[in-house]
Structures are given as C-alpha cells and as structure tokens.
Short mmCIF file of C-alpha atoms and ligand atoms in Angstrom, two decimals:
data_model
loop_
_atom_site.label_atom_id
_atom_site.label_comp_id
_atom_site.label_asym_id
_atom_site.label_seq_id
_atom_site.Cartn_x
_atom_site.Cartn_y
_atom_site.Cartn_z
CA MET A 4 -18.04 -27.25 6.60
CA ARG A 5 -17.34 -24.17 4.43
CA LYS A 6 -20.08 -23.17 2.03
CA TYR A 7 -19.83 -21.25 -1.21
CA ASN A 8 -19.92 -17.55 -0.42
CA PHE A 9 -20.96 -14.96 -3.01
CA CYS A 10 -20.96 -12.00 -0.64
CA SER A 11 -20.20 -8.60 -2.19
CA GLY A 12 -18.18 -7.48 0.81
CA PRO A 13 -16.80 -8.22 3.27
CA ALA A 14 -16.31 -11.14 0.95
CA ALA A 15 -14.97 -14.69 0.87
CA LEU A 16 -11.32 -15.16 1.80
CA PRO A 17 -9.14 -18.00 0.53
CA GLU A 18 -9.56 -21.02 2.77
CA ALA A 19 -5.79 -21.58 2.82
CA VAL A 20 -5.31 -18.08 4.22
CA LEU A 21 -7.88 -18.60 6.96
CA ARG A 22 -6.26 -21.90 7.92
CA ARG A 23 -2.83 -20.31 8.14
CA ALA A 24 -4.22 -17.48 10.28
CA GLN A 25 -5.94 -20.05 12.48
CA GLU A 26 -2.73 -22.02 12.92
CA GLU A 27 -0.85 -18.87 13.87
CA LEU A 28 -3.56 -17.29 15.98
CA LEU A 29 -2.48 -18.36 19.44
CA ASP A 30 1.21 -18.75 18.79
CA TRP A 31 2.56 -16.75 15.91
CA GLY A 32 5.74 -18.44 14.68
CA GLY A 33 6.84 -19.54 18.16
CA ARG A 34 6.52 -16.08 19.72
CA GLY A 35 3.94 -17.26 22.24
CA CYS A 36 1.41 -14.62 21.26
CA SER A 37 -0.63 -13.61 18.21
CA VAL A 38 0.28 -11.05 15.58
CA MET A 39 -2.47 -8.84 17.05
CA GLU A 40 -0.64 -8.62 20.36
CA VAL A 41 2.68 -7.10 19.38
CA SER A 42 3.75 -3.53 18.72
CA HIS A 43 3.27 -2.32 15.19
CA ARG A 44 6.79 -0.90 15.53
CA SER A 45 8.37 -4.23 16.49
CA ALA A 46 10.81 -5.71 13.99
CA ASP A 47 8.53 -8.73 13.62
CA PHE A 48 5.49 -6.71 12.61
CA VAL A 49 7.46 -4.32 10.44
CA ALA A 50 8.68 -7.37 8.53
CA VAL A 51 5.06 -8.46 7.98
CA ALA A 52 4.13 -4.98 6.79
CA GLU A 53 7.10 -4.67 4.45
CA ARG A 54 6.56 -8.10 2.96
CA ALA A 55 2.89 -7.31 2.30
CA GLU A 56 3.89 -4.12 0.51
CA GLN A 57 6.56 -5.87 -1.54
CA ASP A 58 4.20 -8.68 -2.53
CA LEU A 59 1.57 -6.17 -3.63
CA ARG A 60 4.22 -4.29 -5.59
CA ASP A 61 5.25 -7.54 -7.28
CA LEU A 62 1.66 -8.56 -8.04
CA LEU A 63 0.75 -5.25 -9.69
CA SER A 64 4.23 -4.37 -11.00
CA ILE A 65 4.04 -1.06 -9.14
CA PRO A 66 6.82 1.29 -10.30
CA ASP A 67 9.27 2.73 -7.75
CA ASN A 68 7.89 6.24 -8.09
CA TYR A 69 4.60 5.16 -6.52
CA LYS A 70 4.01 4.93 -2.77
CA VAL A 71 1.90 2.09 -1.41
CA LEU A 72 -0.12 3.17 1.63
CA PHE A 73 -2.07 1.01 4.06
CA LEU A 74 -4.79 3.22 5.49
CA GLN A 75 -7.90 3.31 7.66
CA GLY A 76 -11.36 4.66 6.96
CA GLY A 77 -12.10 2.29 4.10
CA ALA A 78 -12.62 3.32 0.50
CA THR A 79 -15.07 5.92 1.78
CA GLY A 80 -12.23 7.54 3.69
CA GLN A 81 -10.46 7.93 0.36
CA PHE A 82 -13.52 9.69 -1.10
CA SER A 83 -12.50 12.46 1.33
CA ALA A 84 -8.74 11.94 1.15
CA VAL A 85 -8.57 12.26 -2.63
CA PRO A 86 -9.89 15.85 -2.81
CA TRP A 87 -8.05 16.88 0.38
CA ASN A 88 -4.76 15.61 -1.08
CA LEU A 89 -5.15 16.74 -4.68
CA LEU A 90 -6.93 20.10 -4.64
CA GLY A 91 -4.11 22.17 -3.12
CA ALA A 92 -2.18 22.88 -6.32
CA GLY A 93 -4.48 25.49 -7.86
CA SER A 94 -7.42 24.06 -9.77
CA ARG A 95 -10.37 22.91 -7.71
CA LYS A 96 -12.10 21.29 -10.68
CA ILE A 97 -12.76 17.58 -10.50
CA ASP A 98 -13.81 15.47 -13.48
CA ILE A 99 -15.84 12.38 -12.55
CA ILE A 100 -17.69 9.74 -14.56
CA HIS A 101 -21.04 9.01 -12.95
CA SER A 102 -21.31 5.26 -13.37
CA GLY A 103 -23.43 4.24 -10.39
CA GLN A 104 -23.72 4.18 -6.64
CA TRP A 105 -20.04 4.30 -5.73
CA ALA A 106 -19.42 7.12 -8.16
CA ARG A 107 -22.42 8.91 -6.63
CA LYS A 108 -20.90 8.79 -3.15
CA ALA A 109 -17.53 9.98 -4.40
CA ILE A 110 -19.22 12.83 -6.28
CA ALA A 111 -21.10 13.97 -3.18
CA GLU A 112 -17.95 14.00 -1.07
CA ALA A 113 -15.74 15.61 -3.71
CA GLY A 114 -18.38 18.31 -4.18
CA ARG A 115 -17.83 19.46 -0.60
CA TYR A 116 -14.28 20.58 -1.43
CA GLY A 117 -14.15 21.11 -5.18
CA GLU A 118 -16.16 21.86 -8.25
CA VAL A 119 -17.39 18.60 -9.73
CA ASN A 120 -17.83 18.25 -13.47
CA LEU A 121 -19.72 15.13 -14.59
CA VAL A 122 -17.71 14.06 -17.61
CA ALA A 123 -20.42 11.55 -18.47
CA SER A 124 -23.30 9.87 -16.71
CA ALA A 125 -24.97 6.50 -17.19
CA GLU A 126 -28.03 7.65 -15.29
CA ASP A 127 -30.04 7.84 -18.54
CA ARG A 128 -30.07 4.03 -18.72
CA ASN A 129 -30.26 3.32 -15.02
CA PHE A 130 -26.48 2.87 -14.71
CA SER A 131 -26.49 -0.27 -16.85
CA TYR A 132 -23.39 0.58 -18.88
CA ALA A 133 -19.97 2.20 -18.69
CA PRO A 134 -20.06 5.45 -20.69
CA GLY A 135 -17.52 5.44 -23.54
CA PRO A 136 -15.15 8.35 -24.18
CA ASP A 137 -16.97 9.64 -27.29
CA ALA A 138 -19.48 11.76 -25.38
CA TRP A 139 -17.20 12.95 -22.58
CA GLN A 140 -17.25 16.57 -21.50
CA GLN A 141 -13.85 17.02 -19.87
CA SER A 142 -12.66 20.17 -18.11
CA ALA A 143 -9.63 21.86 -19.60
CA ASP A 144 -7.91 22.19 -16.22
CA ALA A 145 -9.20 19.54 -13.82
CA ALA A 146 -7.09 18.77 -10.73
CA TYR A 147 -7.87 15.10 -11.30
CA PHE A 148 -10.23 12.66 -13.02
CA HIS A 149 -12.08 10.13 -10.85
CA TYR A 150 -13.77 6.94 -12.02
CA VAL A 151 -14.90 3.59 -10.66
CA PRO A 152 -13.53 0.79 -12.87
CA ASN A 153 -16.00 -1.69 -11.39
CA GLU A 154 -19.34 -0.58 -9.95
CA THR A 155 -19.93 -3.24 -7.32
CA ILE A 156 -23.67 -2.72 -6.93
CA GLY A 157 -24.68 -2.28 -10.57
CA GLY A 158 -22.29 -4.95 -11.84
CA VAL A 159 -20.82 -2.58 -14.43
CA GLU A 160 -17.14 -2.76 -15.36
CA PHE A 161 -15.16 -0.48 -17.65
CA ASN A 162 -13.44 -2.51 -20.35
CA TYR A 163 -10.95 0.30 -20.95
CA VAL A 164 -8.80 2.71 -18.94
CA PRO A 165 -9.65 6.39 -19.55
CA GLU A 166 -6.94 8.36 -21.33
CA VAL A 167 -6.80 11.77 -19.66
CA SER A 168 -4.26 14.56 -19.35
CA CYS A 169 -4.70 15.16 -15.59
CA PRO A 170 -4.01 12.58 -12.82
CA LEU A 171 -6.36 9.61 -13.14
CA VAL A 172 -7.86 8.40 -9.85
CA ALA A 173 -9.45 4.94 -9.75
CA ASP A 174 -11.62 3.46 -6.99
CA MET A 175 -10.62 -0.15 -7.56
CA SER A 176 -12.24 -1.49 -4.40
CA SER A 177 -14.02 -4.35 -6.13
CA SER A 178 -11.67 -5.19 -8.99
CA ILE A 179 -8.11 -4.66 -7.78
CA LEU A 180 -5.90 -7.74 -8.26
CA SER A 181 -8.40 -9.37 -10.62
CA ARG A 182 -6.31 -8.56 -13.71
CA PRO A 183 -3.03 -6.87 -14.59
CA VAL A 184 -3.15 -3.06 -14.65
CA ASP A 185 -0.70 -0.59 -16.08
CA VAL A 186 -0.17 1.40 -12.89
CA GLU A 187 1.63 4.15 -14.79
CA LYS A 188 -1.66 5.19 -16.38
CA PHE A 189 -2.94 6.16 -12.93
CA GLY A 190 -2.13 8.94 -10.52
CA VAL A 191 -3.91 7.19 -7.66
CA ILE A 192 -5.45 3.76 -7.23
CA PHE A 193 -7.31 3.06 -4.02
CA ALA A 194 -9.34 0.16 -2.67
CA GLY A 195 -11.06 -0.93 0.51
CA ALA A 196 -9.65 -4.35 1.35
CA GLN A 197 -12.80 -6.29 2.08
CA LYS A 198 -13.64 -7.33 -1.48
CA ASN A 199 -10.55 -8.58 -3.20
CA ILE A 200 -7.72 -8.09 -0.71
CA GLY A 201 -8.48 -9.11 2.86
CA PRO A 202 -10.76 -8.35 5.79
CA SER A 203 -12.44 -4.98 6.34
CA GLY A 204 -10.64 -2.33 8.36
CA ILE A 205 -7.84 -1.49 5.97
CA ALA A 206 -7.61 0.28 2.64
CA VAL A 207 -4.78 0.48 0.14
CA ALA A 208 -3.78 3.59 -1.80
CA ILE A 209 -1.16 3.54 -4.54
CA VAL A 210 -0.08 7.13 -5.11
CA ARG A 211 2.34 8.58 -7.63
CA GLU A 212 5.03 10.40 -5.66
CA ASP A 213 4.66 13.83 -7.23
CA LEU A 214 1.00 13.89 -6.12
CA LEU A 215 2.03 13.88 -2.47
CA GLU A 216 2.78 17.60 -2.66
CA ARG A 217 -0.71 18.88 -3.54
CA ALA A 218 -2.63 18.69 -0.26
CA LEU A 219 -4.93 21.45 0.93
CA PRO A 220 -3.28 23.29 3.83
CA ASP A 221 -5.91 22.39 6.44
CA ILE A 222 -6.07 18.68 5.57
CA PRO A 223 -6.81 16.44 8.57
CA ARG A 224 -3.67 14.60 9.59
CA SER A 225 -5.27 11.15 9.36
CA LEU A 226 -6.11 11.69 5.68
CA HIS A 227 -2.72 13.09 4.68
CA TRP A 228 -1.03 10.73 2.19
CA LYS A 229 2.35 12.45 2.54
CA ILE A 230 2.36 12.00 6.30
CA ALA A 231 1.32 8.36 5.85
CA ALA A 232 3.99 7.82 3.20
CA ASP A 233 6.75 9.37 5.31
CA ALA A 234 5.72 7.23 8.28
CA GLY A 235 5.49 3.94 6.38
CA SER A 236 1.70 4.03 6.98
CA MET A 237 2.40 4.05 10.72
CA ASP A 238 1.80 7.64 11.74
CA ASN A 239 -0.57 6.06 14.22
CA THR A 240 -1.41 2.45 15.05
CA PRO A 241 -2.47 0.68 11.86
CA PRO A 242 -4.98 -2.20 11.78
CA THR A 243 -2.25 -4.79 12.25
CA PHE A 244 -4.35 -7.93 11.94
CA ALA A 245 -6.01 -6.75 8.72
CA TRP A 246 -2.60 -5.81 7.32
CA TYR A 247 -1.19 -9.25 8.24
CA LEU A 248 -4.16 -11.06 6.72
CA SER A 249 -3.98 -8.97 3.55
CA GLY A 250 -0.32 -9.97 3.34
CA LEU A 251 -1.29 -13.64 3.54
CA VAL A 252 -3.74 -13.07 0.67
CA PHE A 253 -0.96 -11.47 -1.40
CA GLN A 254 1.25 -14.52 -0.75
CA TRP A 255 -1.61 -16.81 -1.74
CA LEU A 256 -2.19 -14.82 -4.93
CA LYS A 257 1.45 -15.19 -5.89
CA GLU A 258 1.24 -18.95 -5.32
CA GLN A 259 -1.85 -19.08 -7.56
CA GLY A 260 0.03 -17.46 -10.44
CA GLY A 261 -0.63 -13.79 -9.70
CA VAL A 262 -3.01 -11.41 -11.41
CA GLU A 263 -2.61 -13.04 -14.83
CA ALA A 264 -4.01 -16.27 -13.38
CA MET A 265 -6.76 -14.32 -11.59
CA ALA A 266 -7.72 -12.60 -14.85
CA GLU A 267 -8.10 -15.95 -16.59
CA LEU A 268 -10.03 -17.38 -13.66
CA SER A 269 -12.33 -14.35 -13.50
CA ARG A 270 -13.00 -14.63 -17.20
CA ARG A 271 -13.90 -18.30 -16.86
CA LYS A 272 -16.07 -17.88 -13.79
CA SER A 273 -18.03 -14.91 -15.07
CA GLN A 274 -18.48 -16.41 -18.52
CA LEU A 275 -19.89 -19.58 -17.01
CA LEU A 276 -22.59 -17.61 -15.22
CA TYR A 277 -23.31 -15.08 -18.01
CA ASP A 278 -23.56 -17.85 -20.62
CA PHE A 279 -26.05 -19.68 -18.47
CA ILE A 280 -28.11 -16.55 -17.81
CA ASP A 281 -28.09 -15.62 -21.52
CA ARG A 282 -29.35 -19.06 -22.56
CA SER A 283 -32.24 -18.83 -20.14
CA ASP A 284 -35.52 -16.90 -20.37
CA PHE A 285 -36.01 -17.39 -16.67
CA TYR A 286 -33.00 -15.30 -15.54
CA SER A 287 -31.64 -12.05 -16.93
CA ASN A 288 -28.81 -9.61 -16.35
CA PRO A 289 -29.57 -5.92 -16.98
CA VAL A 290 -26.06 -4.74 -17.95
CA ALA A 291 -24.88 -3.89 -21.48
CA ARG A 292 -22.74 -6.75 -22.75
CA ASP A 293 -19.57 -4.74 -23.25
CA SER A 294 -19.78 -3.38 -19.69
CA ARG A 295 -20.53 -6.54 -17.77
CA SER A 296 -18.57 -6.98 -14.57
CA ARG A 297 -16.42 -10.06 -14.08
CA MET A 298 -16.62 -9.51 -10.34
CA ASN A 299 -20.25 -8.75 -9.46
CA ILE A 300 -23.06 -10.29 -11.46
CA PRO A 301 -26.57 -9.06 -10.67
CA PHE A 302 -29.46 -11.08 -12.07
CA VAL A 303 -33.22 -11.08 -11.77
CA LEU A 304 -35.89 -13.72 -12.18
CA ALA A 305 -38.55 -13.19 -14.84
CA ASP A 306 -41.06 -13.56 -12.02
CA ALA A 307 -39.91 -11.53 -9.01
CA ARG A 308 -42.46 -13.30 -6.83
CA LEU A 309 -40.07 -16.25 -6.82
CA ASP A 310 -37.16 -14.21 -5.36
CA LYS A 311 -37.75 -15.18 -1.75
CA GLN A 312 -38.04 -18.85 -2.60
CA PHE A 313 -34.89 -18.67 -4.73
CA LEU A 314 -32.92 -17.10 -1.91
CA ARG A 315 -34.27 -19.50 0.72
CA GLU A 316 -33.51 -22.58 -1.36
CA SER A 317 -30.11 -21.41 -2.57
CA GLU A 318 -29.02 -20.75 0.97
CA ALA A 319 -30.24 -24.17 2.02
CA ALA A 320 -28.14 -25.58 -0.84
CA GLY A 321 -25.03 -23.98 0.64
CA LEU A 322 -24.88 -20.94 -1.63
CA LEU A 323 -24.50 -17.96 0.67
CA ASN A 324 -25.18 -14.25 0.34
CA LEU A 325 -26.96 -14.05 -3.02
CA PRO A 326 -29.47 -11.24 -2.28
CA GLY A 327 -28.91 -8.17 -4.47
CA HIS A 328 -27.98 -4.85 -2.89
CA ARG A 329 -30.76 -3.45 -0.71
CA SER A 330 -31.18 -0.56 -3.16
CA VAL A 331 -31.77 -2.73 -6.26
CA GLY A 332 -33.18 -6.07 -5.07
CA GLY A 333 -32.97 -9.22 -7.17
CA MET A 334 -29.86 -11.33 -6.86
CA ARG A 335 -26.14 -10.70 -7.12
CA ALA A 336 -23.26 -13.17 -7.22
CA SER A 337 -19.85 -11.69 -6.42
CA LEU A 338 -17.05 -13.74 -7.94
CA TYR A 339 -13.92 -12.30 -6.36
CA ASN A 340 -10.55 -14.04 -6.48
CA ALA A 341 -11.23 -16.22 -3.46
CA VAL A 342 -14.42 -17.67 -4.98
CA PRO A 343 -13.47 -20.96 -6.71
CA VAL A 344 -14.79 -22.13 -10.09
CA GLU A 345 -16.59 -24.95 -8.26
CA ALA A 346 -18.73 -22.34 -6.49
CA VAL A 347 -19.92 -20.94 -9.79
CA GLU A 348 -20.56 -24.45 -11.15
CA ALA A 349 -22.64 -25.22 -8.06
CA LEU A 350 -24.55 -21.95 -8.49
CA VAL A 351 -25.32 -22.64 -12.14
CA ASP A 352 -26.44 -26.18 -11.31
CA PHE A 353 -28.74 -24.82 -8.63
CA MET A 354 -30.13 -22.16 -10.95
CA ALA A 355 -30.84 -24.73 -13.68
CA ASP A 356 -32.59 -26.98 -11.21
CA PHE A 357 -34.61 -24.10 -9.76
CA GLU A 358 -35.68 -23.10 -13.26
CA ALA A 359 -36.68 -26.68 -14.12
CA ARG A 360 -38.86 -26.83 -11.04
CA ASN A 361 -40.40 -23.36 -11.31
CA GLY A 362 -40.06 -22.23 -14.95
C1 LIG B 411 -17.39 -1.32 -1.19
C2 LIG B 411 -16.98 -0.19 -2.03
C3 LIG B 411 -16.70 1.07 -1.49
C4 LIG B 411 -16.87 1.37 -0.02
O1 LIG B 411 -15.92 0.75 0.75
P1 LIG B 411 -15.80 1.03 2.31
O2 LIG B 411 -14.48 0.40 2.63
O3 LIG B 411 -16.96 0.39 2.97
O4 LIG B 411 -15.78 2.50 2.52
C5 LIG B 411 -16.30 2.08 -2.33
N1 LIG B 411 -16.16 1.86 -3.66
C6 LIG B 411 -16.41 0.67 -4.22
C7 LIG B 411 -16.23 0.48 -5.69
C8 LIG B 411 -16.83 -0.40 -3.43
O5 LIG B 411 -17.08 -1.58 -3.98
#
C-alpha cells in the first residue's frame, strides 16, 4: 500500500510511472532484458534518450538554440560546471543572490574559480524572503548571474525572474516543471532530477548554444557542456535507468496536461496547506507571504516539544517524510508534481486533528 510521501528529495514519483517501470523491468518491450542491460549506444536506448529530450523540450517550450544535456554529478556537479564553463570568456566576476542554503553552496564553489559578488542577501532575516531587485548591487561586467528560484530548505520561492544583462543561470532543482518558464530569459537552467523529474543520479542542464564556447581551458572533461552537447550527453556511459525513468515522468506530465496543469495543481495544493496554517495559531510558516514556495512548505508548531509526537503520529497515519531539514528542524512538506491533492488534504486533516487533541 503506497503512503503519502512529502520527501524533499529524492522525492515521490508518480505511481503510474513506477508501475510502468515495474511492468517493463524484466522484459522491456519484448526484448527479454531490462532497459538497464542494453548499450547506451543501441538504437533502442538512443530512442529512449531522444524521446525524453523531445518531451522535455515540448513541456518547457525550449527553443532550438538551446542544448538539453543529461548529466551526472547532480545539481552540485553543476555548481562546479557553471563557473568552469562560463568563466573562460574574460570576466571572472559572478553575480549571485544569496537566498539560502543552496545559494550558499553555489557561492562557495563559484568562489573557488571566480570573484563572487553578492547582489543581495536575505541573511538579515534568516533567509525568509526572496530579495527584490530594488536593493541589488550588480557588477557592471559579470560573466553570469546565478540565482536559486526555489530554495528547497528554506521554502522560499522567487515570484519573478531577474532581469539582467549578462547570462542568467538558474538552479531549478526543486521547481523545474512546476510552471511554465520563458526559457529565453535564461542562459542556463539546471536541475538535479530527484525532486521534480525522476530518480537521483541524473541532472538536466538547458544551455543556450552560444554559451558553449566560454569554458576555461583546463576544464575537466566530465564537466564540459560542449563535449556533452556534441556527444548527445553520451561522452561516457550515462545513467541509463535514471534517464529512462525521467523520460517516463515527462510522458506522464504531458498526459496530465503539462506544466500549465502542474502550475494550477501546485497553486491549489500549496494554498490548501498555507490557508490552513494561516488560520491556525498552533502552526506557523516563517516565510514572507510574497516569497512562499509552492513546492516546499516548512512549518513549526507553537510548542516545539510536540515535534516528536507530531512526526511519530503523522508517520503512523501514513504521511511520510515530514521532518524539516536537519539544519532547521521543525517540519517540511514537499509538494512536488507527483504529490496528489489527496495527500495534502490528508495532511491538513491530520494537522487539524493533532491540533484539536494537543492545542
Ligand atoms: C537538492 C538541491 C540541490 C542539490 O542536488 P544534488 O543533486 O544532491 O547535488 C541543489 N540545489 C537545489 C535548489 C536543490 O534543491
């Protein structure tokens, strides 16, 4: 029996996708073996890979002058790949918005290769909001501008796309495919798969073609976007099963009505939970209203001594993976695309009942 899973990542996958993978696991389409057991260069696997790319292109309306790369090393690998690939054209200045823990990691890594300028920081209010453009301190000649549209741990989401004159780089690990995006506003979009795409072990990078020519000369081969692009993301053996499963998720998303439908669903799901939290004195969410994430909703109890009991009882009620990130405590419900409305309804019902018994 499948329970409701609010894990922040690796996160819930659509049940229909898991069933299809299960059906095909031992005998993939009559081939007598699984998709994991064939060459990545075989026509059969290349068809899987190409279909996944095309479906992602369709879902996000990715223009032809962008390459779609399927990479290894997770989103963290891209924290290194971004500076290695973009700092070779002259300027080594990097503009970054410090919005929380994932920005912090990107800043630390970028600082090893370039000169980081913090355009703005939300540290003054414990990363509880997305800094608006009014107070930005941009460099005149940055090689690129990095930001995290959705901070997975803090539950902070930008409700706007920065307008900048250099290439805009977005770490969309926890919000990709949850709403339409205008890809043309970005130089690079990257995401680890394990939140809103598929299983862990694969990352996606969407890179504007002209940015493939800016790599530092001594860039490690495995981080080189141009080499990956020229090789169809198969310079070496890719994570074939993760790629296949991500492709099944893309097909599922199309069947569900694509990113427009996901945007509406995300709005409904998150509003259900925020409305409940806002009506209650027992629960609270620390994030500024205009920066609240639709994907990751942290909340705390007025009396933190009840946390353990809350987590024990919610798990017993079939609501999995609600503990907040180890660095912040409290609770967090991640409402990615594969989490159905019914899961949020069950969570709110549980929270109301817990409050009635303990409030
Ligand atoms: C999870 C996450 C990462 C890290 O992803 P890995 O694939 O584990 O490296 C980076 N950025 C954001 C926004 C995330 O949510």
